[in-house]
Each structure stands twice: as structure tokens, then as C-alpha cells.
PDB file of C-alpha atoms and ligand atoms in Angstrom:
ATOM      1  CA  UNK O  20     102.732 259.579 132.740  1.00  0.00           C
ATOM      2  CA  UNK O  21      99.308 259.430 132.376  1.00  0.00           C
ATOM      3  CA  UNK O  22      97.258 260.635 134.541  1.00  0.00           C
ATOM      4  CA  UNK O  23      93.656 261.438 133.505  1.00  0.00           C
ATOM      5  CA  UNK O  24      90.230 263.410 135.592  1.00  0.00           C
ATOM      6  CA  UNK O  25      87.711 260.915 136.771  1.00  0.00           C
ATOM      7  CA  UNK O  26      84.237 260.524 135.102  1.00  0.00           C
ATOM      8  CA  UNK O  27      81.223 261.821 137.153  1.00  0.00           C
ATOM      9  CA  UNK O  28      80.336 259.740 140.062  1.00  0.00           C
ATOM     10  CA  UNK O  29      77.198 257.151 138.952  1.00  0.00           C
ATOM     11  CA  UNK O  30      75.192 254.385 141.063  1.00  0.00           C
ATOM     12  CA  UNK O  31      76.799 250.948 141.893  1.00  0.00           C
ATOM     13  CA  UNK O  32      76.937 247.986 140.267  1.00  0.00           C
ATOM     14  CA  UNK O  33      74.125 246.552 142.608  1.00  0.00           C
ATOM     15  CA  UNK O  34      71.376 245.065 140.037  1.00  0.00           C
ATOM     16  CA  UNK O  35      73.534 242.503 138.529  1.00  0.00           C
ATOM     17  CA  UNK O  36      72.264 238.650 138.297  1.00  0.00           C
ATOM     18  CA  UNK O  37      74.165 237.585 140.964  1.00  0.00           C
ATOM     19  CA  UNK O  38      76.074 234.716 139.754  1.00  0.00           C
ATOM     20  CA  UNK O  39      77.240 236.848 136.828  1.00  0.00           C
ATOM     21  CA  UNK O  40      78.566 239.523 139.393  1.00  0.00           C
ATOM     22  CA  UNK O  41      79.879 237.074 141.263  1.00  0.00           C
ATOM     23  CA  UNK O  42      81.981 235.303 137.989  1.00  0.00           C
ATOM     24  CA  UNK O  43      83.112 238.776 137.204  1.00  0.00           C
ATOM     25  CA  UNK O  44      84.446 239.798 140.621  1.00  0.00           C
ATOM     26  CA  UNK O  45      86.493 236.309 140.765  1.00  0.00           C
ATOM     27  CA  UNK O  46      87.836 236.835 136.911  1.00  0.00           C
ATOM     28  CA  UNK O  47      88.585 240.227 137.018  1.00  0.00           C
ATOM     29  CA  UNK O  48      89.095 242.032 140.477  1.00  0.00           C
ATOM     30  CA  UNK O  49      92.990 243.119 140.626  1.00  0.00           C
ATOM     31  CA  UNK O  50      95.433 240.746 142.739  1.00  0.00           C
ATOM     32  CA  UNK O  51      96.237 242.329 146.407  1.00  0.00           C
ATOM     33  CA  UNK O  52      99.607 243.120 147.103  1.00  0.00           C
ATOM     34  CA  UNK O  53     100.209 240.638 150.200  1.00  0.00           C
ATOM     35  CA  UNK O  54      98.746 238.213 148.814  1.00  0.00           C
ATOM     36  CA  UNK O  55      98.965 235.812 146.183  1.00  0.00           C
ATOM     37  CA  UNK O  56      97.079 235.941 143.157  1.00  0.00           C
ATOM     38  CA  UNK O  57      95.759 232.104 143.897  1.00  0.00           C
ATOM     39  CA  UNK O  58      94.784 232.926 147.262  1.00  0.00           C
ATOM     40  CA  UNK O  59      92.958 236.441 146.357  1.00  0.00           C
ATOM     41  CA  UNK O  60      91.083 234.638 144.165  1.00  0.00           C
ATOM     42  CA  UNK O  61      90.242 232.063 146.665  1.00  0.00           C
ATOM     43  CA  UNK O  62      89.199 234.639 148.985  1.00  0.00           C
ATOM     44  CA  UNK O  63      87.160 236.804 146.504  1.00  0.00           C
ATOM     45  CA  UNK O  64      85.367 233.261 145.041  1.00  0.00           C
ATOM     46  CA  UNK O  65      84.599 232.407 149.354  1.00  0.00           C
ATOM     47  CA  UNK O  66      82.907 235.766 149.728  1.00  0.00           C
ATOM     48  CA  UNK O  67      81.140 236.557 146.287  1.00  0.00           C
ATOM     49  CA  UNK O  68      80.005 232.954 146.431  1.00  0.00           C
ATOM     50  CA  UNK O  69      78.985 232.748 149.846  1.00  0.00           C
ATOM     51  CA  UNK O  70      76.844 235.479 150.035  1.00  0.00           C
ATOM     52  CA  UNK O  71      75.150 234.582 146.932  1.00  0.00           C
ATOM     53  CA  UNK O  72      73.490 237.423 144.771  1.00  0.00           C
ATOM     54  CA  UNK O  73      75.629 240.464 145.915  1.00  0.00           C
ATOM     55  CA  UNK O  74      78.571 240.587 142.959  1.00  0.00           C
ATOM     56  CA  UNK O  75      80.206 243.765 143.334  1.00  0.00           C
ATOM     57  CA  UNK O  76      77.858 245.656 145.788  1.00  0.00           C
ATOM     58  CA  UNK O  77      78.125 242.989 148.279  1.00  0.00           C
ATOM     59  CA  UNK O  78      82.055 242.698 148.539  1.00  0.00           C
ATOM     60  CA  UNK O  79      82.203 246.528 148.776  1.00  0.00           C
ATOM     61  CA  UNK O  80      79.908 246.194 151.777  1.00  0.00           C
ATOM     62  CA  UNK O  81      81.999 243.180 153.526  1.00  0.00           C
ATOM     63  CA  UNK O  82      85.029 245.482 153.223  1.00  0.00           C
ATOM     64  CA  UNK O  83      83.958 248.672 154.176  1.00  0.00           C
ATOM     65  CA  UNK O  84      86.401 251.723 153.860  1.00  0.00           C
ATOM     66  CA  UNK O  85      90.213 251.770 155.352  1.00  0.00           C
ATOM     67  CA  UNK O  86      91.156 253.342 158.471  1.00  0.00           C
ATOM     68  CA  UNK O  87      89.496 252.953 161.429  1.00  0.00           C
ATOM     69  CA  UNK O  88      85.942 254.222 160.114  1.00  0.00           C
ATOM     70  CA  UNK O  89      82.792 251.908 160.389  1.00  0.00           C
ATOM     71  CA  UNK O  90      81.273 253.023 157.315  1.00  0.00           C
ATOM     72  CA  UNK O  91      80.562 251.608 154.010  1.00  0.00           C
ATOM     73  CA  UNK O  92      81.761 252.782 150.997  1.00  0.00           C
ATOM     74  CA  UNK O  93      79.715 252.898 147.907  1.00  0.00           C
ATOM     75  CA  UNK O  94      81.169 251.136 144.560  1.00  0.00           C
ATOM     76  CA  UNK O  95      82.484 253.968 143.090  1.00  0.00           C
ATOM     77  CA  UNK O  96      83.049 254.308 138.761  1.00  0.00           C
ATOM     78  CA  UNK O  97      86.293 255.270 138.145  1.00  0.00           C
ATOM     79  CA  UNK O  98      86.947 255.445 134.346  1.00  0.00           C
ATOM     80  CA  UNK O  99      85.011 254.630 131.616  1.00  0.00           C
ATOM     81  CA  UNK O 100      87.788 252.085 130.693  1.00  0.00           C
ATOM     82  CA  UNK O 101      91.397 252.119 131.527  1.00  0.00           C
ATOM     83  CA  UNK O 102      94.228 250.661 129.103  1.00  0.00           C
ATOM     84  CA  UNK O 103      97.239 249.517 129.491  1.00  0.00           C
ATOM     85  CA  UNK O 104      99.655 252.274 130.376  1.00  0.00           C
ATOM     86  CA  UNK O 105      97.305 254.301 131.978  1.00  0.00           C
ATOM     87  CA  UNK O 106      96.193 255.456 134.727  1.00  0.00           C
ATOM     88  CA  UNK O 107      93.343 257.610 136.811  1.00  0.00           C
ATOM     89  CA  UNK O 108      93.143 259.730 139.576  1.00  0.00           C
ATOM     90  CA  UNK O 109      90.190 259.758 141.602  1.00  0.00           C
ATOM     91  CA  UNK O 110      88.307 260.108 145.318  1.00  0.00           C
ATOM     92  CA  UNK O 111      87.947 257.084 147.273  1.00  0.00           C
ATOM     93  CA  UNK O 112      86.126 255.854 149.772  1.00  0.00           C
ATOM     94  CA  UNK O 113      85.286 259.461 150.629  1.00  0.00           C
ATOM     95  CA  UNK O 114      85.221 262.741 148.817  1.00  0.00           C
ATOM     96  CA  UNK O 115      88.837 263.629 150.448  1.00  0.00           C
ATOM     97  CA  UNK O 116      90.689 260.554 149.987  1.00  0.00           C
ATOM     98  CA  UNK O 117      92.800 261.030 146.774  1.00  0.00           C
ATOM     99  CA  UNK O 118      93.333 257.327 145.265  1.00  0.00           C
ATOM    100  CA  UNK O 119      94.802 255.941 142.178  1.00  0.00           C
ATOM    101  CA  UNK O 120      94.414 253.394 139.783  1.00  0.00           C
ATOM    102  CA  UNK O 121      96.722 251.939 137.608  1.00  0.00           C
ATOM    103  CA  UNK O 122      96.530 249.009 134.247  1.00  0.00           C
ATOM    104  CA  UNK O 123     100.285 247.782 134.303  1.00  0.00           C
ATOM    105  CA  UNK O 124     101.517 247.101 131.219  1.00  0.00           C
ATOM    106  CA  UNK O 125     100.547 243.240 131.681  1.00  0.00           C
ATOM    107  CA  UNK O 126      96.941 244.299 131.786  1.00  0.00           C
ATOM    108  CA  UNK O 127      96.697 244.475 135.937  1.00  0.00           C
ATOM    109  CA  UNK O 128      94.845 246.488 137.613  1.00  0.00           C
ATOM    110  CA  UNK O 129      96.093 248.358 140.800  1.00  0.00           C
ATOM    111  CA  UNK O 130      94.981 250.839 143.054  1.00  0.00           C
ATOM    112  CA  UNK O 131      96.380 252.257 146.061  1.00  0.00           C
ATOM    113  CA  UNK O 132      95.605 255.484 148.412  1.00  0.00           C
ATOM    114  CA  UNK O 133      97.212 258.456 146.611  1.00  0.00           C
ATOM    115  CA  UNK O 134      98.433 259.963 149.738  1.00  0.00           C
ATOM    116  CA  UNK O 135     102.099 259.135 150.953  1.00  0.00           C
ATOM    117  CA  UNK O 136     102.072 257.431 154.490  1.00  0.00           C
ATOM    118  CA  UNK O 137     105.431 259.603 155.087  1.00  0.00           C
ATOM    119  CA  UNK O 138     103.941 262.948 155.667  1.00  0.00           C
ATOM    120  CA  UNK O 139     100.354 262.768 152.949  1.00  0.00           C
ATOM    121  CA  UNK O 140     101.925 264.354 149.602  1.00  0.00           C
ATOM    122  CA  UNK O 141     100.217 263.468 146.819  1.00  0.00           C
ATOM    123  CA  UNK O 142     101.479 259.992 145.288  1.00  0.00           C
ATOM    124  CA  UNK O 143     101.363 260.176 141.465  1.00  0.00           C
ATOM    125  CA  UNK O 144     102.540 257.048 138.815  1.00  0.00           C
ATOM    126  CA  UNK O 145     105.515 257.909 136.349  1.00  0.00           C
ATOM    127  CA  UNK O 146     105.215 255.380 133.613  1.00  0.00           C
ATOM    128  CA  UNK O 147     108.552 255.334 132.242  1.00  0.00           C
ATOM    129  CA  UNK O 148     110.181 253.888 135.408  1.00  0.00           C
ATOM    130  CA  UNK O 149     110.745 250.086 134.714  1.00  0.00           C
ATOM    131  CA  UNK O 150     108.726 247.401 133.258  1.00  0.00           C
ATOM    132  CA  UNK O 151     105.728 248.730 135.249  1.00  0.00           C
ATOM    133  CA  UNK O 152     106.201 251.973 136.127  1.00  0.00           C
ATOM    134  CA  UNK O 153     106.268 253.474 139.583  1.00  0.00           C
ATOM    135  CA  UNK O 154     104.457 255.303 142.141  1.00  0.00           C
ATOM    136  CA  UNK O 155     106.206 258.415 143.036  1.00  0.00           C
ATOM    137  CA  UNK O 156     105.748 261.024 145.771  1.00  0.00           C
ATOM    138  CA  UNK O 157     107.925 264.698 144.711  1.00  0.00           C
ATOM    139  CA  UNK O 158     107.702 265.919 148.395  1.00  0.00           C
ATOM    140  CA  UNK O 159     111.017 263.677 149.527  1.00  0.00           C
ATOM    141  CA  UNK O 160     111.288 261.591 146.543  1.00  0.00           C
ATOM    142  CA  UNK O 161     109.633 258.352 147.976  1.00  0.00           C
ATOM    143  CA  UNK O 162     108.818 255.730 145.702  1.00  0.00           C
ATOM    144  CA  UNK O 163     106.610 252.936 145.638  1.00  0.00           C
ATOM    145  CA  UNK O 164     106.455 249.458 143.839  1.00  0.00           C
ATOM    146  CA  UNK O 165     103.453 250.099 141.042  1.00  0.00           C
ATOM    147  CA  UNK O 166     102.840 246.297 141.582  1.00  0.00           C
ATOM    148  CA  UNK O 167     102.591 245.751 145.157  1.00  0.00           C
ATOM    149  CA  UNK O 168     102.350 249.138 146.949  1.00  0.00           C
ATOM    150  CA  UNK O 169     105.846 248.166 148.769  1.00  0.00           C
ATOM    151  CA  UNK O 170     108.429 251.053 149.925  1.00  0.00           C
ATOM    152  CA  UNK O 171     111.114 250.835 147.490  1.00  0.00           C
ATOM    153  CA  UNK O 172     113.231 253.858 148.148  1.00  0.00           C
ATOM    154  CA  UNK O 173     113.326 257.691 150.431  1.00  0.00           C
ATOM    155  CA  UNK O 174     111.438 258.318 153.310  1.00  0.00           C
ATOM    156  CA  UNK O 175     107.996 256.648 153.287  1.00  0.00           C
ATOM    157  CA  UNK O 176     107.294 254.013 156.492  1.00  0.00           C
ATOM    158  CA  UNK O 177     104.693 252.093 155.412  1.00  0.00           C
ATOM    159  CA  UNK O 178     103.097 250.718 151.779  1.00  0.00           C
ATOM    160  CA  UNK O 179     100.266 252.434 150.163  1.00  0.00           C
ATOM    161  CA  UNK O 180      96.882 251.271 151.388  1.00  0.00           C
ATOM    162  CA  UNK O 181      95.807 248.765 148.447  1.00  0.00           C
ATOM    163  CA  UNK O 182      92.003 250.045 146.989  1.00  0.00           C
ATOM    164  CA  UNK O 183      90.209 246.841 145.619  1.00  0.00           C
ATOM    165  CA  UNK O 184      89.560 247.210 141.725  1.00  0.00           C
ATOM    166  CA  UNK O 185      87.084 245.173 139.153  1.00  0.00           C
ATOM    167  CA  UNK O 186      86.516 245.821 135.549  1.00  0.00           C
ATOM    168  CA  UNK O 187      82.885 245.302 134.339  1.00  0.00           C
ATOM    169  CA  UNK O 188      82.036 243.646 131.091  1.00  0.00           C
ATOM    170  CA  UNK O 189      81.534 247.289 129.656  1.00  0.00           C
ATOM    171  CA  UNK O 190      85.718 247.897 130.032  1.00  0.00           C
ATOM    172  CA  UNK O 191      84.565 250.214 133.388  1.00  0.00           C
ATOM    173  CA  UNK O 192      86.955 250.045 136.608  1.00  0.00           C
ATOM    174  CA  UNK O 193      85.063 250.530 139.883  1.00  0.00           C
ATOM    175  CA  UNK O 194      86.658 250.605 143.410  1.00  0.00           C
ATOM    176  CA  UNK O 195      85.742 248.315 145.617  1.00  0.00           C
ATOM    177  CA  UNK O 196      86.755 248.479 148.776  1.00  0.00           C
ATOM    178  CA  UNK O 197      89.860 249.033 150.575  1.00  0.00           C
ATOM    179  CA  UNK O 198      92.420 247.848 152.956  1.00  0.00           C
ATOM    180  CA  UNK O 199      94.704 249.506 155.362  1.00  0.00           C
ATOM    181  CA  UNK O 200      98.592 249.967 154.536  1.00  0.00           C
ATOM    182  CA  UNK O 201     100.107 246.584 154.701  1.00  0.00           C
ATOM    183  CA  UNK O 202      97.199 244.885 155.332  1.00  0.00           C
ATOM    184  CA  UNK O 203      96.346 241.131 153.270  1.00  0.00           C
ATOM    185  CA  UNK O 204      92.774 240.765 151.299  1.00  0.00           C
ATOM    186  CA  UNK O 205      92.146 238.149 154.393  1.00  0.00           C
ATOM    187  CA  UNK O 206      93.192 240.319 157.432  1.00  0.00           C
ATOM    188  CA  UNK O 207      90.997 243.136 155.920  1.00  0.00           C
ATOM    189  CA  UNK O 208      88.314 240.959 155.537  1.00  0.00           C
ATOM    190  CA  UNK O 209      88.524 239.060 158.489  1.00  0.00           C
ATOM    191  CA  UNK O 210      88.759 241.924 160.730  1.00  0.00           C
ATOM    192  CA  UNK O 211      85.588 243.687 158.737  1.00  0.00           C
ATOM    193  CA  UNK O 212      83.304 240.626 158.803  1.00  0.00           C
ATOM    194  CA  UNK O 213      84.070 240.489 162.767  1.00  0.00           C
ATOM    195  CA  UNK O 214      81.060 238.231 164.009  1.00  0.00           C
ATOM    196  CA  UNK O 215      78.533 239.172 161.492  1.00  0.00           C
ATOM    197  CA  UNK O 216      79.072 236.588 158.825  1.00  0.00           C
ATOM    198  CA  UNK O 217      80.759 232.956 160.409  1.00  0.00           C
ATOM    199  CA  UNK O 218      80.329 230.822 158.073  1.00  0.00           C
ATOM    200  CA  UNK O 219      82.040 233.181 155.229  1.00  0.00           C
ATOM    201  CA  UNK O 220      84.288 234.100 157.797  1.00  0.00           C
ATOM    202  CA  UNK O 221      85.350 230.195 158.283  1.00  0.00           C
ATOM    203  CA  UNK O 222      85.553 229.543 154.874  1.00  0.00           C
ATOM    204  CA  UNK O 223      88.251 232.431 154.713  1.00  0.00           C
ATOM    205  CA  UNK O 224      89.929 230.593 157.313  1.00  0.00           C
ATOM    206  CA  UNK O 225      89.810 233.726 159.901  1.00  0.00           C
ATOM    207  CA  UNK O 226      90.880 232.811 163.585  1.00  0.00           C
ATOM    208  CA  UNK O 227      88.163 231.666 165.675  1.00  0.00           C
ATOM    209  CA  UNK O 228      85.849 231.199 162.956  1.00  0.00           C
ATOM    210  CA  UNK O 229      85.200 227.766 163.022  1.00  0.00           C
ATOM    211  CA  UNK O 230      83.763 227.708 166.722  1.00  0.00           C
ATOM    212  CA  UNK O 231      81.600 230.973 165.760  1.00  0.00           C
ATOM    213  CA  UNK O 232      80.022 229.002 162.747  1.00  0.00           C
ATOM    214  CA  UNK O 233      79.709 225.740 164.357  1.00  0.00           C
ATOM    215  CA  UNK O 234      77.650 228.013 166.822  1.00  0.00           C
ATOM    216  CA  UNK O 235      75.956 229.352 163.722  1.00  0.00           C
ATOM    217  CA  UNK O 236      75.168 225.972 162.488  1.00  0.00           C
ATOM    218  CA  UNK O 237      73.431 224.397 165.534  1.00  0.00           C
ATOM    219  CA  UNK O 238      71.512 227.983 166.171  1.00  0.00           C
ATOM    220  CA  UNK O 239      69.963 227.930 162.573  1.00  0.00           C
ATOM    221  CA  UNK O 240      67.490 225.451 163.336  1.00  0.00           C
ATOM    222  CA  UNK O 241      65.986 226.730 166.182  1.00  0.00           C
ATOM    223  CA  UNK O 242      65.954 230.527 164.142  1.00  0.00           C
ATOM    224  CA  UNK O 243      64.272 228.537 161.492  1.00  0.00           C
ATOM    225  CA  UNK O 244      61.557 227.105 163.470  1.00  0.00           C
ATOM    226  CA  UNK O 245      61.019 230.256 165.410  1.00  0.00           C
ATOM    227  CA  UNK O 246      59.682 231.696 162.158  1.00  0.00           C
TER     228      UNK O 246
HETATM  229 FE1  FES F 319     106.027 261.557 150.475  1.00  0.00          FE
HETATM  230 FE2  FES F 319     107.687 262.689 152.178  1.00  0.00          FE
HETATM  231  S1  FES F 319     105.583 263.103 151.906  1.00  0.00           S
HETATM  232  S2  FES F 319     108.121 261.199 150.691  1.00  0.00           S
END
């Protein structure tokens, strides 16, 4: 097992050419756990590349912290680099919310909520269970798939709550954003975009998005001859 501190907190990603953000958020942000790794990337490619010059700063703002809070969470630096085998403990979205990342032996990157949804042990990642590993709470011996965030075996109801992961160019892993337990990339963005963005929100094919950005569409002329 190996589980290491986290590095001091530092600013966001948020000056990066956007394009070049936006490339590296498709290539390298982890695959979600109820969804395919085709479809993730579909998803992350709809949102970096609709909103243009936000790379990594701008997805973390689309999907804002798990739970019920309304909040955004900051891109948050969680290791200097991460190889495989390893993993890090760390706080995210807030200063209480124990998380975890993982690089698989395969060179994925995971990270889920460290806290167990049965009663909010500590989660921690033995290596040497299985090709990659597994997440593993002491309290009442539940265990978790290291790959997907699934229930596998004791007392835990629900999966961990996936935490959205990108490497940089430099080898640094930063969390992203989050997703509640059990929820797809989609649903979690879908439900966090709401109204505010229609046309990205179409292009992720949420329900009732087309008729909001069709709205969108015919309304953009008249906003643009207003000004
Ligand atoms: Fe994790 Fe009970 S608190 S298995």
C-alpha cells in the first residue's frame, strides 16, 4: 500500500491557452466509473470544447462539488506526480472531505471520496489485492472495486462518489470536480449545468435540452442587437 501526504495546496490551473487545456483535459482526465471511456471522453471534449478557453478551471466550475452544496470547488494539486502503483490521500472539494487518488497499474487514474457510504470510516487502497488493487474500509471490512468505485463485498450501500482527475503536462494530478455516489459524468453534469449553459447542455444530450437551446438560439439575436 502506498499511501503518501499531499503537497501544499497551490492556485488552479486557470491561465492555460485554452485549446491546450482543453486537449489535455480530453487526453488525460481519468475514465468515470458509469460510464464508458468513449462516452467520458465525448462528454469531457462537449464541455472543454464548448466553452472554449476554460481547460481545467472551467470543467471544475461546470461540476461544482458533490452533495447537495451549490458551491464551486477550486482545482485542487494533489501530487506532484503519481506512478503507477501509487496512490495519495488528500482533501477534496472542502478541507473535511478525505478523498483518494489512485494510478492503477495500467496507468489510470482514479479518485473516489475516501469516506465509506456505510457508516464514513476512512476508505484506504491495499495494492496487493488483484490486478488493480482495492479500496478497503477496516471498520466492517467493506471493499470497493479500485476501478469503478462499485460495492464488491461487506456492508457498504452505495459506490464511492467518483472525484474527477487530470494529469498536467508537468506529471501533476489535480481534482477536478466531483460526482455523487453512483452518479454518471452526464447526470452530474447535466444536473449542475441546470439552465445556465443549453447549448453545452444539448450537446451532452441532457433531457430537455434541445427546446432550452433552440430557445437560446432564436434569443441570441435579439441579445446581440440589444448591445
Ligand atoms: Fe465502512 Fe462500515 S464504515 S464498512
Amino acid at each position: 500500500m502506498s499511501i503518501t501526504e499531499p503537497p501544499a495546496p497551490a492556485p488552479g490551473p486557470r491561465s492555460q491557452d485554452g485549446d491546450a487545456a482543453a486537449e489535455q483535459l480530453r487526453d488525460r482526465i481519468s475514465a468515470d466509473s458509469l460510464t464508458t471511456r468513449r462516452d467520458y471522453l465525448r462528454i469531457v471534449a462537449t464541455v472543454s470544447g464548448g466553452l472554449a478557453a476554460g481547460g481545467v478551471g472551467v470543467a471544475a466550475g461546470i461540476l461544482h462539488r458533490h452533495g447537495d452544496s451549490t458551491s464551486m470547488p477550486e482545482p485542487k494539486k494533489v501530487a506532484d506526480q503519481l506512478m503507477p502503483g501509487e496512490s495519495v490521500a488528500f482533501r477534496y472539494p472542502g478541507d473535511e472531505d478525505r478523498a483518494l487518488a489512485v494510478r492503477l497499474s495500467d496507468g489510470s487514474l482514479v479518485g473516489y471520496s475516501a469516506v465509506c457510504t456505510h457508516l464514513a470510516c476512512a476508505v484506504l487502497w491495499r495494492e496487493d489485492r488483484g490486478a488493480d488493487g482495492e479500496l478497503y474500509c477496516p471498520c466492517h471490512e467493506g471493499v470497493f472495486d479500485a476501478r469503478t468505485g462499485e460495492v464488491t463485498a461487506g456492508p457498504p450501500p452505495r459506490p464511492l462518489p467518483r472525484i474527477f482527475l487530470t494529469e498536467q503536462a508537468d506529471g501533476s494530478v489535480w481534482a477536478i470536480a466531483t460526482a455523487r455516489s453512483g452518479e454518471s459524468a452526464q447526470e452530474a453534469l447535466c444536473r449542475q449545468l441546470g439552465g445556465a449553459r443549453p447549448e453545452t447542455a444539448r450537446r451532452l444530450g441532457c433531457p430537455g435540452a434541445d427546446r432550452a437551446a433552440s430557445t437560446e438560439r432564436k434569443a441570441a439575436p435579439t441579445e446581440r442587437g440589444a448591445t
